[in-house]
Coordinates of C-alpha atoms (C1' of nucleotides) in Angstrom, one line a residue:
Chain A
X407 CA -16.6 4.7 -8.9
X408 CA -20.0 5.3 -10.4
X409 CA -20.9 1.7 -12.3
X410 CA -20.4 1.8 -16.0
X411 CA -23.7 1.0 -17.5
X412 CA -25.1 3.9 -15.2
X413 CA -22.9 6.2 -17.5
X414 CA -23.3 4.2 -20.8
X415 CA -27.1 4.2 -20.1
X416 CA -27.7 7.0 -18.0
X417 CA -25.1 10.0 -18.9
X418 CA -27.9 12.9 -18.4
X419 CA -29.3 11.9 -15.5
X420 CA -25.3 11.6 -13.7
X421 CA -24.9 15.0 -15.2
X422 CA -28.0 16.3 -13.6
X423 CA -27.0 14.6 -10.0
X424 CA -23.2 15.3 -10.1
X425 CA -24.9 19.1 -11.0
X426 CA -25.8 19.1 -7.3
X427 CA -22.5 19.1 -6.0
X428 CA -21.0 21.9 -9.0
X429 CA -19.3 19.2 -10.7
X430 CA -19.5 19.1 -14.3
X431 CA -18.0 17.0 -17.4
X432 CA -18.3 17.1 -20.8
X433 CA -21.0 14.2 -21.8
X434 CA -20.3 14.9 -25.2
X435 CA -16.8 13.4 -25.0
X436 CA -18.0 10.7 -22.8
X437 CA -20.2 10.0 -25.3
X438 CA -18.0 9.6 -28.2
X439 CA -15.9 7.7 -26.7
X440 CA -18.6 5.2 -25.4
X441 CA -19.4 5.3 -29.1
X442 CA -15.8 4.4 -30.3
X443 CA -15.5 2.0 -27.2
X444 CA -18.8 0.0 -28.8
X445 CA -17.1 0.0 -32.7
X446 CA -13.8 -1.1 -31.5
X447 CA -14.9 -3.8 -28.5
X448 CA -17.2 -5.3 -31.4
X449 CA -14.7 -5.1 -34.0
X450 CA -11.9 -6.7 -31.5
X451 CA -14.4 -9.6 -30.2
X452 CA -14.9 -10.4 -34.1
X453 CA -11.1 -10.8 -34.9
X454 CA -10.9 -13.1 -31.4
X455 CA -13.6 -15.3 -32.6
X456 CA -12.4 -15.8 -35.6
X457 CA -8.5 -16.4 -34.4
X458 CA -10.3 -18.9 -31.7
X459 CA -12.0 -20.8 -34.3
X460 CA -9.0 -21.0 -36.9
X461 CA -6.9 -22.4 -34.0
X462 CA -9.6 -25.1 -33.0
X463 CA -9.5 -26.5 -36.5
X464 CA -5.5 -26.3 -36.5
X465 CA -6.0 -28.5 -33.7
X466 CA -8.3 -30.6 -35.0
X467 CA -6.5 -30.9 -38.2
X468 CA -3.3 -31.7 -36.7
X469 CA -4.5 -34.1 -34.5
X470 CA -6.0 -35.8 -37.4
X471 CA -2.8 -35.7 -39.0
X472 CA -4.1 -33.4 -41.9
X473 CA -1.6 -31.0 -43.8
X474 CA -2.1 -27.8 -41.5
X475 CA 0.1 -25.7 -43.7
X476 CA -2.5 -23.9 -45.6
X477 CA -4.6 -23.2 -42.3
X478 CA -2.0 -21.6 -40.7
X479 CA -0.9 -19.6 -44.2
X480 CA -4.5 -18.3 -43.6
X481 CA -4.2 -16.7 -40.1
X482 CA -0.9 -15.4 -41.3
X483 CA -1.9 -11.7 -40.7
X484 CA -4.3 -12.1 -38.0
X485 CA -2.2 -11.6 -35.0
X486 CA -1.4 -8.2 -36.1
X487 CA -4.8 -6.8 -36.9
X488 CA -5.8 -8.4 -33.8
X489 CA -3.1 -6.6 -32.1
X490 CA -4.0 -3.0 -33.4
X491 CA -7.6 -3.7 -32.6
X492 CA -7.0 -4.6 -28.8
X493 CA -4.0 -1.1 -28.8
X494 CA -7.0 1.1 -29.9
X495 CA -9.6 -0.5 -27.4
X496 CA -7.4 -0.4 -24.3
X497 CA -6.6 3.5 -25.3
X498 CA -10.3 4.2 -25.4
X499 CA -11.1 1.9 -22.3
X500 CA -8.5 3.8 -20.7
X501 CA -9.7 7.7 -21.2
X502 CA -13.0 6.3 -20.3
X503 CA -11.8 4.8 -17.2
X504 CA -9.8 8.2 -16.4
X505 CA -13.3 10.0 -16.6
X506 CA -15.5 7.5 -14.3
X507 CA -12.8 7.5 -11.8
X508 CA -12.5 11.0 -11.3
X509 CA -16.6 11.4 -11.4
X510 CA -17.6 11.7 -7.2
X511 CA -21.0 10.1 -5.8
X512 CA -24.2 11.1 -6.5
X513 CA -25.8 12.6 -3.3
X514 CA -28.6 10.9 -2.0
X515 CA -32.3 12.6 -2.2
X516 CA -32.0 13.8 1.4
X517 CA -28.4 15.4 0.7
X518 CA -29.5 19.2 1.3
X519 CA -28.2 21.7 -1.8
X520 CA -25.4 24.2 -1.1
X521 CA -22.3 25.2 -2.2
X522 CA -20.1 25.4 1.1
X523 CA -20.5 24.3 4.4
X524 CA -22.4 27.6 5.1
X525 CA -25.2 25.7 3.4
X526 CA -25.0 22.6 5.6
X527 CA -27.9 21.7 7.3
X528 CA -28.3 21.3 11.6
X529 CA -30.0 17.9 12.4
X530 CA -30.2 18.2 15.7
X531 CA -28.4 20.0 18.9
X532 CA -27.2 18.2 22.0
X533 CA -26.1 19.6 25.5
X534 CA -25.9 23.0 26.0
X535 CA -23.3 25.3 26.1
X536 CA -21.7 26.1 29.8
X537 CA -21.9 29.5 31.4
X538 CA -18.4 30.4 32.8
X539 CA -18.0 33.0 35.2
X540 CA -14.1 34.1 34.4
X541 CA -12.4 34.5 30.6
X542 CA -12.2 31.0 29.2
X543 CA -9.0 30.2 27.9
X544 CA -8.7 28.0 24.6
X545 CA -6.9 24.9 24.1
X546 CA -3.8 26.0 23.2
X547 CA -3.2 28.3 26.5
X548 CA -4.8 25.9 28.8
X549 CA -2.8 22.9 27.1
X550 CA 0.7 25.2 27.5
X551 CA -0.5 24.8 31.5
X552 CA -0.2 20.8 31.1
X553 CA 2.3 20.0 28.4
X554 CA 0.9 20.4 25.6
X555 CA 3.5 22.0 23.3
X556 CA 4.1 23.0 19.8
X557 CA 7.4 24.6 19.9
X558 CA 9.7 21.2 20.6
X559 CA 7.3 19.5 18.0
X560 CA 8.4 22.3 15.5
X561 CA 12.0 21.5 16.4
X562 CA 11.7 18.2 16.1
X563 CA 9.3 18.0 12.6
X564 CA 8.0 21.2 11.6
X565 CA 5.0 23.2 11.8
X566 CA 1.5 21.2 12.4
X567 CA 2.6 18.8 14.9
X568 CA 2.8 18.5 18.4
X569 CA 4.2 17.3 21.6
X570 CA 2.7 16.0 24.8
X571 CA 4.4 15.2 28.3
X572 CA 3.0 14.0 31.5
X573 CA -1.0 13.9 32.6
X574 CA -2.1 15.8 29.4
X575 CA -0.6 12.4 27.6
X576 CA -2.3 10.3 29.5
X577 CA -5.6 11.9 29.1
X578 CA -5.0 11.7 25.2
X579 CA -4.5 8.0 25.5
X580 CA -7.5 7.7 28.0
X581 CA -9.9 8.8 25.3
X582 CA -8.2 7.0 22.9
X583 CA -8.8 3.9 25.1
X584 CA -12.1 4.7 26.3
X585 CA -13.4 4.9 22.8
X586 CA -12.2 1.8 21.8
X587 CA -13.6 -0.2 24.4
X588 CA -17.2 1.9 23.8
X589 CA -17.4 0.6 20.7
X590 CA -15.8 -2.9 21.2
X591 CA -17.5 -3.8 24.3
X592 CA -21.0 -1.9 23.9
X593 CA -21.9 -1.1 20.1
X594 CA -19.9 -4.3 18.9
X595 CA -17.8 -3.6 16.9
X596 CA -14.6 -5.6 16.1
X597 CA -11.1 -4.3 16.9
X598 CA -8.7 -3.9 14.2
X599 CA -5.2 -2.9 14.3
X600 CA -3.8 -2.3 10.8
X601 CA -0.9 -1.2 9.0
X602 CA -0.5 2.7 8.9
X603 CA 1.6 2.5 5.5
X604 CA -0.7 1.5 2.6
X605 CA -0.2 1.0 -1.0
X606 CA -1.3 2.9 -4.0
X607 CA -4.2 0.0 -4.8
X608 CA -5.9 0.6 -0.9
X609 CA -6.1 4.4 -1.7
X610 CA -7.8 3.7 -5.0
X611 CA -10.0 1.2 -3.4
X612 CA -11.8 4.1 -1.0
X613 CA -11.3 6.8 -3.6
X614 CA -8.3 8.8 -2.2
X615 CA -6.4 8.0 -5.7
X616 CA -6.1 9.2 -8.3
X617 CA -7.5 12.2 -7.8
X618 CA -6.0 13.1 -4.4
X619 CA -2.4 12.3 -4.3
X620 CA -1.7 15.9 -3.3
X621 CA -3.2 15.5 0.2
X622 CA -1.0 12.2 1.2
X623 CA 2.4 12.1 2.4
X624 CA 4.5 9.5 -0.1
X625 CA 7.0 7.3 1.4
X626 CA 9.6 6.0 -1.7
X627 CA 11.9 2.3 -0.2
X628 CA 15.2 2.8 -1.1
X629 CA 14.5 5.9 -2.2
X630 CA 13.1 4.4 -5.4
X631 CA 10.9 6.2 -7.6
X632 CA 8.8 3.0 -8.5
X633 CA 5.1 2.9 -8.6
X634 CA 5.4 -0.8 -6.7
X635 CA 7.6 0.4 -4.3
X636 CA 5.6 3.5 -2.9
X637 CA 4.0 3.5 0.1
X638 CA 1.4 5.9 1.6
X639 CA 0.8 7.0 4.8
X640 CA -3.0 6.7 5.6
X641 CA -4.8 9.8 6.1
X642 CA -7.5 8.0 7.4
X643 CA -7.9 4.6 9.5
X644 CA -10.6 4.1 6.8
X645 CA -7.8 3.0 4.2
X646 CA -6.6 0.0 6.0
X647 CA -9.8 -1.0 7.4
X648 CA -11.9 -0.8 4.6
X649 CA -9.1 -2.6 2.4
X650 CA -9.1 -5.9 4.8
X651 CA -11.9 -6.7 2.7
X652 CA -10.6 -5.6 -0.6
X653 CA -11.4 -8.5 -3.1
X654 CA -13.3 -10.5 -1.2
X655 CA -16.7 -11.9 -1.2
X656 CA -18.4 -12.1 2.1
X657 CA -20.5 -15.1 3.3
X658 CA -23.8 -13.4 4.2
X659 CA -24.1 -15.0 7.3
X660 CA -21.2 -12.7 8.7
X661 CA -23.0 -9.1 7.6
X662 CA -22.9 -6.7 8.9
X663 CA -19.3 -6.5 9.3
X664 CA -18.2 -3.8 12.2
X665 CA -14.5 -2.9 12.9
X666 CA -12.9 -0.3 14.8
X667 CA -9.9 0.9 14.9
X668 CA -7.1 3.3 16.6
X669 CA -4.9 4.5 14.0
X670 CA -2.6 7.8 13.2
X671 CA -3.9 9.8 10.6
X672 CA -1.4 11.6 8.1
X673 CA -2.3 14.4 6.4
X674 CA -0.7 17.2 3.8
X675 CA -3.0 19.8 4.4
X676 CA -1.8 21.1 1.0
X677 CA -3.9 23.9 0.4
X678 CA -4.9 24.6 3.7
X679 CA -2.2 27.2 4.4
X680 CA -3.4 29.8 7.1
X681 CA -6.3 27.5 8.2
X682 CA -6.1 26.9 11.8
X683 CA -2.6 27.5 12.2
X684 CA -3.3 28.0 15.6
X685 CA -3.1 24.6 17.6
X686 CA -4.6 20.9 17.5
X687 CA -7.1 21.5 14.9
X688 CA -5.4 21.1 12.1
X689 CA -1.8 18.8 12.1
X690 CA -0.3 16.4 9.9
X691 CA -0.7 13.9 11.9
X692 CA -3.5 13.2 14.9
X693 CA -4.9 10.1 16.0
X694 CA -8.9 8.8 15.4
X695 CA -10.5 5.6 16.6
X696 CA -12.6 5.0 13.4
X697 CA -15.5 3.1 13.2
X698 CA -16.1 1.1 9.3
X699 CA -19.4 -1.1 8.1
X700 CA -19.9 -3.2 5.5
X701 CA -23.4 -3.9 5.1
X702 CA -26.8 -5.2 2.7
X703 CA -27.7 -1.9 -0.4
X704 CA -31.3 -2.2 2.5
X705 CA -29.3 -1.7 5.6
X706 CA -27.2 1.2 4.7
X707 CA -28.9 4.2 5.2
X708 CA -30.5 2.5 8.4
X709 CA -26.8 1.7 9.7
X710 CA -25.9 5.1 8.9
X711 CA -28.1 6.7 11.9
X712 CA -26.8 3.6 13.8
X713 CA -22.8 4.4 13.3
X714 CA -23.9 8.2 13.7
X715 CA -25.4 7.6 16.7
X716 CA -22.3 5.4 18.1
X717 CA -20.4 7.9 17.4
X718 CA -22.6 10.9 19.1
X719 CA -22.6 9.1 22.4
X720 CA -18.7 9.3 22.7
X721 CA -19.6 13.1 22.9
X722 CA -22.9 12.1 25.0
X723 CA -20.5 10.1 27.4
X724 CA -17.9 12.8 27.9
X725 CA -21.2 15.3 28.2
X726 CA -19.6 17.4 25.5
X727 CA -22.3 19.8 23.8
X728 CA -22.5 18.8 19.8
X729 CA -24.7 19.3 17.0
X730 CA -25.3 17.3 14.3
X731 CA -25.2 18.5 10.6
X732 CA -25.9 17.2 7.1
X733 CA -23.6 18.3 4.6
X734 CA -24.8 19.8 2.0
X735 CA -23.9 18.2 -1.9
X736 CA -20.8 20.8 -2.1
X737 CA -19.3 20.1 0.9
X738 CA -20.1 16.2 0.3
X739 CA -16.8 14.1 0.3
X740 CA -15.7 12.8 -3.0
X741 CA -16.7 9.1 -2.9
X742 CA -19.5 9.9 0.1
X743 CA -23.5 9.6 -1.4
X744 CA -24.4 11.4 2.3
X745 CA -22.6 12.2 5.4
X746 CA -23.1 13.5 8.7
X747 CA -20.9 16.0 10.5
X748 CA -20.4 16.0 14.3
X749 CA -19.6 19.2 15.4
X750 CA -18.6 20.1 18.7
X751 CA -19.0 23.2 21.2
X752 CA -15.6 25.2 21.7
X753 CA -15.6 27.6 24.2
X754 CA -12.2 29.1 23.2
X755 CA -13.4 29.2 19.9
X756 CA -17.1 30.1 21.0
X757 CA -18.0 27.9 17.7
X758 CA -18.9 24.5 16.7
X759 CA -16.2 22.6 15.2
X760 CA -16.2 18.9 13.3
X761 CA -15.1 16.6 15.1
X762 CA -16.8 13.3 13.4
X763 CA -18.2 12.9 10.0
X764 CA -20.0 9.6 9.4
X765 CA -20.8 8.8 5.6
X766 CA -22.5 6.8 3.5
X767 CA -20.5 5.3 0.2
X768 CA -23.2 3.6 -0.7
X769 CA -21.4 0.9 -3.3
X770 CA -19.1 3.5 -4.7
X771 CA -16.3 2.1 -2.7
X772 CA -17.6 -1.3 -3.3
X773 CA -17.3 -0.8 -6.7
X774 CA -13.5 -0.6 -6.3
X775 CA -13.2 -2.7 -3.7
X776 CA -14.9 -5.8 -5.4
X777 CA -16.4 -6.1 -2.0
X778 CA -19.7 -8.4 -2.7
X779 CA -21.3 -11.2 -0.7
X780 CA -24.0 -13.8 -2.8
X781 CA -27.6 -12.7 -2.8
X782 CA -29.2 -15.9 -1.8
X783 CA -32.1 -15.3 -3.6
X784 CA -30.8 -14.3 -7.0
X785 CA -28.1 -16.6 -6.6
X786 CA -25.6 -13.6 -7.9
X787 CA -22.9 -11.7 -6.1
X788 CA -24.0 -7.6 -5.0
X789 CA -21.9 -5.1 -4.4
X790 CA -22.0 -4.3 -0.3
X791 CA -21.9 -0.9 0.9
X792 CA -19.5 0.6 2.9
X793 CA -19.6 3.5 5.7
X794 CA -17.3 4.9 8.1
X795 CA -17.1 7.4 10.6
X796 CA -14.8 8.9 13.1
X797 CA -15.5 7.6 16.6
X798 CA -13.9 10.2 17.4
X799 CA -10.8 12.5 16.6
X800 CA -8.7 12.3 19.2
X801 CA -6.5 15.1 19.1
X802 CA -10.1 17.2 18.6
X803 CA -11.8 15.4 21.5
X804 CA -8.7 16.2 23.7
X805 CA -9.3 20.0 22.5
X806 CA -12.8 19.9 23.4
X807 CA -12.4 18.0 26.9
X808 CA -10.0 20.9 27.6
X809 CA -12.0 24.3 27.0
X810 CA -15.4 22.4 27.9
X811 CA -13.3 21.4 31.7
X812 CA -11.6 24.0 32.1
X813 CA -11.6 26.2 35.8
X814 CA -11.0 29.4 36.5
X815 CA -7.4 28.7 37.5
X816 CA -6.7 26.6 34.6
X817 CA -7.0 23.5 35.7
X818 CA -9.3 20.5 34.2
X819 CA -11.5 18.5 35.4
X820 CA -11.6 15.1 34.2
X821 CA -14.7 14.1 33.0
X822 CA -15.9 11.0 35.0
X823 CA -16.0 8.2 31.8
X824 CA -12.2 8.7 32.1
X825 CA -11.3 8.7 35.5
X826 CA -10.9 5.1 35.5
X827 CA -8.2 5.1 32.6
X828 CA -6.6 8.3 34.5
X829 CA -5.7 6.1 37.5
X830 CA -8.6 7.8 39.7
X831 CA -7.4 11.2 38.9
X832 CA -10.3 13.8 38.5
X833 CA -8.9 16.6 37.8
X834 CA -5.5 18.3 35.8
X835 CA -3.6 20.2 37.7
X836 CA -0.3 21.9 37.0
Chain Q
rG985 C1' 22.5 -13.9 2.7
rG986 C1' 21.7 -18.8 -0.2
rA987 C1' 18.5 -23.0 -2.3
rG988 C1' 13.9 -24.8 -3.5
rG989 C1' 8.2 -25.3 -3.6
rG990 C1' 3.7 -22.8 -4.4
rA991 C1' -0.6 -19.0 -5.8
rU992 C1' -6.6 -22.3 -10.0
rG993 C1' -14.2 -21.0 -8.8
rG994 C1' -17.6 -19.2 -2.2
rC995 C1' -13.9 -22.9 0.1
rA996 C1' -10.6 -27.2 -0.5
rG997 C1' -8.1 -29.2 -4.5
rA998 C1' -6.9 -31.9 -9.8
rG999 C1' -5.0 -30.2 -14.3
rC1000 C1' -1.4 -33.8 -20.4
rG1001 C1' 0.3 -26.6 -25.2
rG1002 C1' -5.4 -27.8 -28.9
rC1003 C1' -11.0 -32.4 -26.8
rU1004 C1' -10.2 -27.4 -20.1
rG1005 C1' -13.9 -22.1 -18.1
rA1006 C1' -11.5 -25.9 -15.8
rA1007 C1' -12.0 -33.0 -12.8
rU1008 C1' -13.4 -34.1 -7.7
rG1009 C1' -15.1 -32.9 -2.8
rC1010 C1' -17.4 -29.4 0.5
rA1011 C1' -20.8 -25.3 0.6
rC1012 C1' -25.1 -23.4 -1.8
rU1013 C1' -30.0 -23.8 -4.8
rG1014 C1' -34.1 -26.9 -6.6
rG1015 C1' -36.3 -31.8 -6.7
rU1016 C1' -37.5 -37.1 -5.1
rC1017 C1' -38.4 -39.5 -0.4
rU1018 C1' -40.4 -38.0 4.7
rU1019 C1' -45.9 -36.0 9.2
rG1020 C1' -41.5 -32.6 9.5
rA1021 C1' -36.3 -32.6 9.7
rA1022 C1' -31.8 -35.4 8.9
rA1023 C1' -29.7 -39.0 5.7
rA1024 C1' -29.8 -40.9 0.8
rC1025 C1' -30.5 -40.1 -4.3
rC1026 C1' -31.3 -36.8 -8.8
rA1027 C1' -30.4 -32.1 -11.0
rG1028 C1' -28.3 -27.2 -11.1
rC1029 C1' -24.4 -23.9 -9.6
rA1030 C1' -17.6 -19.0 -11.5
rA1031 C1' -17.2 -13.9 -12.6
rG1032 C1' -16.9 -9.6 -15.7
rG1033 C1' -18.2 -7.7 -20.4
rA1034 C1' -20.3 -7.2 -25.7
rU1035 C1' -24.8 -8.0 -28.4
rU1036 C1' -30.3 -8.8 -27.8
rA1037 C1' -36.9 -6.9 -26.1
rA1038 C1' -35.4 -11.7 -24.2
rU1039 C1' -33.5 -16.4 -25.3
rC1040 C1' -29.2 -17.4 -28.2
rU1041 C1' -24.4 -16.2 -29.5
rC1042 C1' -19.7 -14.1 -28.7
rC1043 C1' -15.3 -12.0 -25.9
rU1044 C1' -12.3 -11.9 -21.5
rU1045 C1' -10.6 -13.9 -16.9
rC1046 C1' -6.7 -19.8 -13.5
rC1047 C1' -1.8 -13.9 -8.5
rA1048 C1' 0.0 -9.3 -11.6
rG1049 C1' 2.7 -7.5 -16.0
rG1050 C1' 5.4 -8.8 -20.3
rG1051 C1' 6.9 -12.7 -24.0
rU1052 C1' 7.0 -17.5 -27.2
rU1053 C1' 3.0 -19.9 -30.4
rC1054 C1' -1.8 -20.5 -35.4
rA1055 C1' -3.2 -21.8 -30.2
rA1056 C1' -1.2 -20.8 -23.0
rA1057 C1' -4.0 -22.4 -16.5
rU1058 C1' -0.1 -25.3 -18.9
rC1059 C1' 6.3 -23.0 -21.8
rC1060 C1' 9.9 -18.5 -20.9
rC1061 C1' 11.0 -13.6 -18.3
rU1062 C1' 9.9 -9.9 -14.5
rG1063 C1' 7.3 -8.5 -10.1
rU1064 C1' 4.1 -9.4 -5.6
rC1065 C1' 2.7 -12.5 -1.8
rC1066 C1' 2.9 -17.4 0.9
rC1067 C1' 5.6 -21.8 2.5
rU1068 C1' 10.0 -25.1 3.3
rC1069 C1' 15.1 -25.9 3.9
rC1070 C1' 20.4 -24.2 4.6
rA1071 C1' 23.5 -20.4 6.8

RNA sequence: GGAGGGAUGGCAGAGCGGCUGAAUGCACUGGUCUUGAAAACCAGCAAGGAUUAAUCUCCUUCCAGGGUUCAAAUCCCUGUCCCUCCA
């Protein structure tokens, strides 16, 4: 969420940044209502004031055991005027809460323009794409070699999920744990495991609610329809992990805070019908180790280049050609101010696909979140900022290891990070 | 499944329907003292918002949401979470 005096004081220059990324509202109405919001909040505040200091001197007069009944014949109707005041206040507050909520970040300055992610722009390039002397085979074919299979997942759920026996397993749990100890052990980061079923006040917290309910799956207890007793699945490990620190103010002797963490991610893909039907790319559900920092407004753009860079050398470490890109402002994430998109080389697919993205929020999150430590030298709470980033996606990882190592006869060869959590093994064979 | 107890500032922890935005301790900040530090002593110190050039002033907030009352941290109801006991 965008802070409110930046929209009570600023409107047209918002308008002007939130231009950047084609999204438009009416300032107009914001305005008006601001205007309202001001008349009524004054008018309210005047009635409270004035029902505060009737009740003192009731007090007062009681206790000096005056007659009070005049006194109280004279707040008589107060209650009720009060009343409608505060009804018409909370209506406005509450349309003018429904606009800033739905408003996304403002890009930062070195956000590139652009409309799609045709318009991102490449950072940087690492590795280089392998020659192969026989027709490479993509995931999905080479994965059919190892147990990798789609068909008894779409008996047992549905479309967009999948099922994995034996070695192919194994090497899906190996980069799952190799990741986490990279980050753990080397870039220090803290391990978190979290709950993968979240409530509706985490997904507003990172900015998935309100305006994105149509992307999450929705659990209901008892089959109850009630807003308390609805339950998320995550769609991101970011949820949970940001959210530990939901409401909290941090001692500033603990920043930066660092936590990664292996979770499931549970997706609708609503609106994504036809895209990448074909295998791991897209499913409702895939696992990510995911990489979250809460650090100093100073240190967040730093620490974003820092978390990028944790995250590249997953991809450096399995030797896995990437490039880096920077999203352009319409490809931007809603609640992201900049983000970073790992995209790695797919033979099968002769393209570069995402595999990371690592972003900025800046204290949009924050904002939410309450999530402030005390400046030491103002003596005042400040918002923190938040960033996360995916270190890595599994399920994608496990793609690219496959078509990156793959043989001529279809096996794999392990890459040699992993042979240690593949019991020695160096290569998949069938 | 049943019966109780609890949730208060950064933390711990008092709190009688009006004098309580909240005692006290810790932490923190400034000062005195000291060569310096520690200790001791003195002072300050919740957040969010309205208004203002700023000071001032005002409003809101004691888990959340309702209610009673002229007036609620305090009384009542509902919910969430924590703890204890019984089965």
């Amino acid at each position: 969420m965008l802070s409110k005096k930046q929209l009570r004081n600023d409107v047209e220059a918002v308008a002007k940044a939130l231009q950047k990324r084609n999204f438009s509202f009416d300032i107009k109405t914001l305005n008006d209502l601001e205007n309202s919001r001001k008349n009524n909040q004054v008018k309210a505040q005047e009635l409270q004031n004035l029902r505060n200091t009737q009740s003192k001197a009731i007090g007062k007069a009681k206790a000096a055991g005056e007659d009070i009944k005049p006194l109280l014949a004279a707040v008589a109707n107060l209650g009720d005027d009060l009343d409608t005041a505060k009804t018409e206040l909370q209506a406005i507050q509450s349309k003018i809460d429904e606009i800033a909520l739905s408003m996304p970040n403002i890009p930062h300055d070195s956000v590139p323009e652009g409309d799609s992610e045709d318009d991102n722009v490449e950072v940087s390039i690492w590795g280089k794409p392998k020659d192969y002397d026989f027709e490479v085979k993509d995931h999905v074919d080479l994965g059919e070699l190892h147990g990798l299979d789609f068909e008894t997942a779409a008996k047992i759920s549905g479309a967009r999920f999948s099922v994995m026996t034996g070695k192919i397993a194994r090497l899906h749990r190996a980069l799952t744990q190799f990741m986490l100890d990279q980050h753990s052990e080397v870039n220090g980061y803290t391990e978190a495991y979290v709950p993968y079923l979240v409530n509706s006040e985490s997904l507003m917290g990172t900015g998935q609610l309100p305006k994105f309910e149509a992307d999450l799956f929705k659990t209901h207890l008892h089959g109850e329809e009630g807003e308390a007793k609805t339950l998320y699945l995550i769609p991101t490990g970011e949820v949970p992990i940001t959210n530990m620190m939901r409401n909290t103010m941090v001692n500033e002797k603990d920043l930066p805070l660092k936590f990664v963490g292996h979770t499931p991610s549970f997706r609708s893909e609503a609106g994504a019908y036809g895209r990448d039907t074909r295998g791991l790319i897209r499913q409702h559900q895939f696992e990510k180790v995911e990489l979250v920092q809460v650090v100093k407004a100073k240190d967040s753009y730093r620490t974003l280049e820092e978390l990028t860079n944790h995250a590249e050398g997953i991809l450096q470490a399995l030797e896995l050609p990437y490039r880096k890109v920077n999203l352009c402002a319409g490809d931007l994430g809603f609640s992201a101010a900049k983000t970073y998109d790992l995209e790695v080389w797919l033979p099968g697919q002769s393209a570069y696909r995402e595999i990371s993205s690592c972003s900025c929020f800046e204290d949009f999150q924050a904002r939410r979140l309450q999530l402030r430590y005390k400046n030491k030298d103002t003596n005042k709470p400040e918002l923190l900022h938040t960033l996360n980033g995916s270190g890595l996606a599994v399920g994608r990882t496990l793609v690219a290891v496959l078509e990156n190592y793959q043989q001529a006869d279809g096996s794999i060869k392990i890459p040699s990070v992993l042979q240690n959590y593949m019991g020695g093994l160096s290569t998949l064979t069938q």
